[in-house]
CSV table of C-alpha atoms in Angstrom, one decimal:
chain,number,residue,atom,x,y,z
A,18,UNK,CA,16.1,12.5,-41.1
A,19,UNK,CA,14.9,11.9,-37.6
A,20,UNK,CA,12.2,9.3,-37.3
A,21,UNK,CA,9.7,9.8,-34.5
A,22,UNK,CA,8.9,6.8,-32.4
A,23,UNK,CA,5.6,7.3,-30.8
A,24,UNK,CA,4.9,5.5,-27.6
A,25,UNK,CA,2.6,5.4,-24.6
A,26,UNK,CA,3.3,7.0,-21.2
A,27,UNK,CA,1.2,7.1,-18.1
A,28,UNK,CA,0.6,10.5,-16.8
A,29,UNK,CA,0.5,11.4,-13.1
A,30,UNK,CA,-3.3,11.4,-13.1
A,31,UNK,CA,-3.3,7.7,-14.1
A,32,UNK,CA,-4.3,8.1,-17.7
A,33,UNK,CA,-2.2,7.0,-20.6
A,34,UNK,CA,-1.0,9.6,-23.2
A,35,UNK,CA,0.9,9.3,-26.5
A,36,UNK,CA,4.4,10.7,-26.4
A,37,UNK,CA,7.1,11.3,-29.0
A,38,UNK,CA,10.0,10.3,-26.9
A,39,UNK,CA,8.9,8.3,-23.9
A,40,UNK,CA,11.1,7.4,-20.9
A,41,UNK,CA,12.5,3.9,-21.0
A,42,UNK,CA,10.4,3.1,-17.9
A,43,UNK,CA,7.2,5.0,-17.4
A,44,UNK,CA,5.3,5.6,-14.2
A,45,UNK,CA,3.6,2.2,-14.3
A,46,UNK,CA,5.1,0.4,-17.4
A,47,UNK,CA,2.5,-0.3,-20.2
A,48,UNK,CA,3.3,-4.0,-20.4
A,49,UNK,CA,2.0,-4.2,-16.8
A,50,UNK,CA,-1.8,-3.8,-17.4
A,51,UNK,CA,-4.8,-3.7,-15.1
A,52,UNK,CA,-7.6,-6.2,-15.4
A,53,UNK,CA,-11.2,-5.6,-14.3
A,54,UNK,CA,-10.4,-6.2,-10.6
A,55,UNK,CA,-7.3,-3.9,-10.6
A,56,UNK,CA,-4.9,-6.8,-10.5
A,57,UNK,CA,-1.6,-6.5,-12.4
A,58,UNK,CA,-1.0,-8.6,-15.5
A,59,UNK,CA,2.4,-9.2,-16.9
A,60,UNK,CA,3.0,-9.8,-20.6
A,61,UNK,CA,2.2,-13.4,-21.4
A,62,UNK,CA,1.2,-14.1,-17.8
A,63,UNK,CA,-2.1,-14.2,-15.9
A,64,UNK,CA,-3.5,-11.7,-13.5
A,65,UNK,CA,-3.5,-12.4,-9.8
A,66,UNK,CA,-7.0,-12.8,-8.4
A,67,UNK,CA,-8.7,-10.2,-6.3
A,68,UNK,CA,-8.3,-12.5,-3.3
A,69,UNK,CA,-4.5,-12.5,-3.9
A,70,UNK,CA,-4.1,-8.8,-4.5
A,71,UNK,CA,-6.4,-7.7,-1.6
A,72,UNK,CA,-5.3,-9.3,1.6
A,73,UNK,CA,-5.2,-8.1,5.2
A,74,UNK,CA,-3.6,-8.9,8.5
A,75,UNK,CA,-5.2,-8.0,11.7
A,76,UNK,CA,-4.1,-8.4,15.3
A,77,UNK,CA,-6.9,-7.7,17.8
A,78,UNK,CA,-5.2,-5.4,20.4
A,79,UNK,CA,-2.0,-5.8,22.3
A,80,UNK,CA,-1.7,-9.5,23.3
A,81,UNK,CA,-5.2,-10.2,21.9
A,82,UNK,CA,-6.4,-12.9,19.6
A,83,UNK,CA,-4.4,-12.8,16.4
A,84,UNK,CA,-6.1,-12.7,13.0
A,85,UNK,CA,-2.8,-12.3,11.1
A,86,UNK,CA,-2.5,-14.3,7.9
A,87,UNK,CA,0.2,-17.0,7.5
A,88,UNK,CA,2.1,-14.9,4.8
A,89,UNK,CA,5.8,-14.9,5.5
A,90,UNK,CA,7.1,-11.7,7.0
A,91,UNK,CA,10.3,-10.7,5.3
A,92,UNK,CA,10.6,-7.4,7.0
A,93,UNK,CA,14.3,-6.4,7.7
A,94,UNK,CA,15.7,-3.7,10.0
A,95,UNK,CA,15.1,-1.0,7.3
A,96,UNK,CA,11.5,-1.8,6.4
A,97,UNK,CA,9.2,-1.1,9.3
A,98,UNK,CA,8.4,2.3,10.8
A,99,UNK,CA,8.7,0.7,14.2
A,100,UNK,CA,11.1,-2.2,14.1
A,101,UNK,CA,9.8,-3.7,17.3
A,102,UNK,CA,6.1,-3.3,16.7
A,103,UNK,CA,3.8,-5.1,14.2
A,104,UNK,CA,1.1,-3.1,12.6
A,105,UNK,CA,-2.3,-3.3,14.2
A,106,UNK,CA,-3.8,-3.8,10.7
A,107,UNK,CA,-2.4,-4.2,7.2
A,108,UNK,CA,-4.6,-3.6,4.2
A,109,UNK,CA,-3.3,-4.6,0.7
A,110,UNK,CA,-4.2,-2.8,-2.5
A,111,UNK,CA,-4.6,-3.9,-6.2
A,112,UNK,CA,-1.9,-2.7,-8.6
A,113,UNK,CA,-1.9,1.1,-9.1
A,114,UNK,CA,-5.0,1.6,-6.9
A,115,UNK,CA,-5.5,3.8,-3.9
A,116,UNK,CA,-9.2,3.7,-3.3
A,117,UNK,CA,-10.6,1.7,-0.4
A,118,UNK,CA,-12.0,-1.7,-1.4
A,119,UNK,CA,-15.2,-3.3,0.1
A,120,UNK,CA,-13.0,-5.8,2.0
A,121,UNK,CA,-11.1,-2.9,3.5
A,122,UNK,CA,-14.3,-1.2,4.7
A,123,UNK,CA,-15.3,-4.4,6.5
A,124,UNK,CA,-11.9,-4.8,8.2
A,125,UNK,CA,-11.7,-1.1,9.2
A,126,UNK,CA,-15.2,-1.3,10.7
A,127,UNK,CA,-14.2,-4.3,12.7
A,128,UNK,CA,-11.0,-2.5,13.8
A,129,UNK,CA,-13.0,0.5,14.9
A,130,UNK,CA,-15.5,-1.6,16.9
A,131,UNK,CA,-13.2,-4.3,18.3
A,132,UNK,CA,-9.6,-3.0,18.4
A,133,UNK,CA,-9.8,0.8,18.9
A,134,UNK,CA,-11.8,0.6,22.2
A,135,UNK,CA,-9.1,-1.6,23.7
A,136,UNK,CA,-6.1,0.7,23.0
A,137,UNK,CA,-4.8,2.6,25.9
A,138,UNK,CA,-3.0,5.1,23.6
A,139,UNK,CA,-5.7,6.7,21.4
A,140,UNK,CA,-3.4,7.8,18.5
A,141,UNK,CA,-2.7,6.1,15.3
A,142,UNK,CA,-0.2,6.4,12.4
A,143,UNK,CA,-1.2,5.2,8.9
A,144,UNK,CA,1.6,4.5,6.5
A,145,UNK,CA,1.1,3.9,2.8
A,146,UNK,CA,3.5,1.8,0.7
A,147,UNK,CA,3.9,0.7,-2.9
A,148,UNK,CA,5.7,-1.9,-5.0
A,149,UNK,CA,8.9,-1.0,-6.9
A,150,UNK,CA,7.3,-0.4,-10.4
A,151,UNK,CA,7.6,3.2,-11.6
A,152,UNK,CA,9.3,6.3,-10.4
A,153,UNK,CA,9.9,7.3,-6.8
A,154,UNK,CA,7.8,10.5,-7.3
A,155,UNK,CA,4.8,8.6,-8.7
A,156,UNK,CA,4.9,5.9,-6.0
A,157,UNK,CA,5.3,8.5,-3.3
A,158,UNK,CA,2.0,10.1,-4.4
A,159,UNK,CA,0.3,6.7,-4.7
A,160,UNK,CA,1.5,5.7,-1.2
A,161,UNK,CA,0.1,9.0,0.2
A,162,UNK,CA,-3.2,8.4,-1.5
A,163,UNK,CA,-3.5,4.9,0.0
A,164,UNK,CA,-2.8,6.3,3.5
A,165,UNK,CA,-5.3,9.2,2.9
A,166,UNK,CA,-8.0,6.7,1.8
A,167,UNK,CA,-7.6,4.7,5.0
A,168,UNK,CA,-7.6,7.8,7.2
A,169,UNK,CA,-10.7,9.1,5.6
A,170,UNK,CA,-12.5,5.8,6.3
A,171,UNK,CA,-11.2,5.7,9.9
A,172,UNK,CA,-12.6,9.3,10.5
A,173,UNK,CA,-15.9,8.3,9.0
A,174,UNK,CA,-15.9,5.5,11.7
A,175,UNK,CA,-15.3,8.0,14.4
A,176,UNK,CA,-11.5,7.7,14.8
A,177,UNK,CA,-10.0,11.2,14.4
A,178,UNK,CA,-6.6,10.9,16.1
A,179,UNK,CA,-4.7,9.7,13.1
A,180,UNK,CA,-1.4,10.8,11.5
A,181,UNK,CA,-0.3,10.0,7.9
A,182,UNK,CA,3.0,9.0,6.4
A,183,UNK,CA,3.9,7.8,2.9
A,184,UNK,CA,6.8,5.6,1.9
A,185,UNK,CA,6.6,5.0,-1.8
A,186,UNK,CA,9.0,2.6,-3.4
A,187,UNK,CA,10.5,1.8,0.0
A,188,UNK,CA,10.4,-0.6,2.9
A,189,UNK,CA,9.3,-3.8,1.3
A,190,UNK,CA,8.0,-6.9,3.1
A,191,UNK,CA,8.5,-9.2,0.2
A,192,UNK,CA,10.5,-9.7,-3.0
A,193,UNK,CA,9.4,-7.5,-5.9
A,194,UNK,CA,10.5,-10.0,-8.5
A,195,UNK,CA,7.2,-11.8,-8.5
A,196,UNK,CA,3.5,-10.6,-8.8
A,197,UNK,CA,2.8,-12.3,-5.5
A,198,UNK,CA,5.6,-10.4,-3.8
A,199,UNK,CA,4.6,-7.1,-5.3
A,200,UNK,CA,1.0,-7.7,-4.1
A,201,UNK,CA,2.3,-8.0,-0.5
A,202,UNK,CA,4.2,-4.7,-0.8
A,203,UNK,CA,1.2,-2.7,-2.0
A,204,UNK,CA,-0.3,-1.9,1.4
A,205,UNK,CA,-1.3,0.5,4.1
A,206,UNK,CA,-0.4,-0.2,7.7
A,207,UNK,CA,-2.1,1.1,10.9
A,208,UNK,CA,0.3,1.5,13.8
A,209,UNK,CA,0.1,3.0,17.3
A,210,UNK,CA,1.5,6.5,17.1
A,211,UNK,CA,4.4,7.2,19.5
A,212,UNK,CA,7.5,9.4,19.7
A,213,UNK,CA,9.5,6.4,18.3
A,214,UNK,CA,7.5,6.8,15.1
A,215,UNK,CA,8.7,10.4,14.8
A,216,UNK,CA,12.4,9.6,15.5
A,217,UNK,CA,12.5,6.7,13.0
A,218,UNK,CA,10.7,8.6,10.2
A,219,UNK,CA,13.6,11.1,10.2
A,220,UNK,CA,16.3,8.5,10.0
C-alpha cells in the first residue's frame, strides 16, 4: 500500500501549500525561513540582520566621489552586464523579497537628485538578480520583480528613460555557500544603457 508523505511547497505567489509529493527542492526551500525583517534563516542558524541583508553601493557620477562600500567585488568575466563598467547604484534585497525598502527609497532619491543630472547619456538599464536558492523559473520572476520595483520608484522620481533586464539565478558577485554571500547576490543594479548592454545581453 502506498503511503502518502505530505510536505510543504512554496507556490509561485510566495505562499506555502501542502503537497502530496513535493519536489526535492522547492522554489525557496522550507528550511530557509524568513524572519520579521525578511532576512533568511538557516536551520539551527541565526538570521542576518536587516543591515546585512539590505546594503547598497553608490558611485556619484563618472569620476565623481565614490560612496561604494568596502565589500569585496568577486565579479568574473561572466557576471556583469557590462564587463568594463561598474553599476552606478546597487541595491540589495532581503531573502525572497522584491519590494522596495525604505533604505532603497532614500538612495534612489539621492541618485535622482545628485547623479542623474550629471549623466551625459540620459538612459538607464536596471538589472535584477537573485541568489541560487530555488528554481531558475522562480528566480527569474523574482529578479524581474526586483528590477520592476526599482524602475517604478525611478519613474516616480521623474526618471523615465529606463530599460529592464532580469538575470535570475545567474551572474553572482559572491559565493552562495554562505548567508553573507547570498545576501550580496540578491540585488538590483542601475547601469548606463548603451549598445554594449544589448550585445552582451544576447551572449
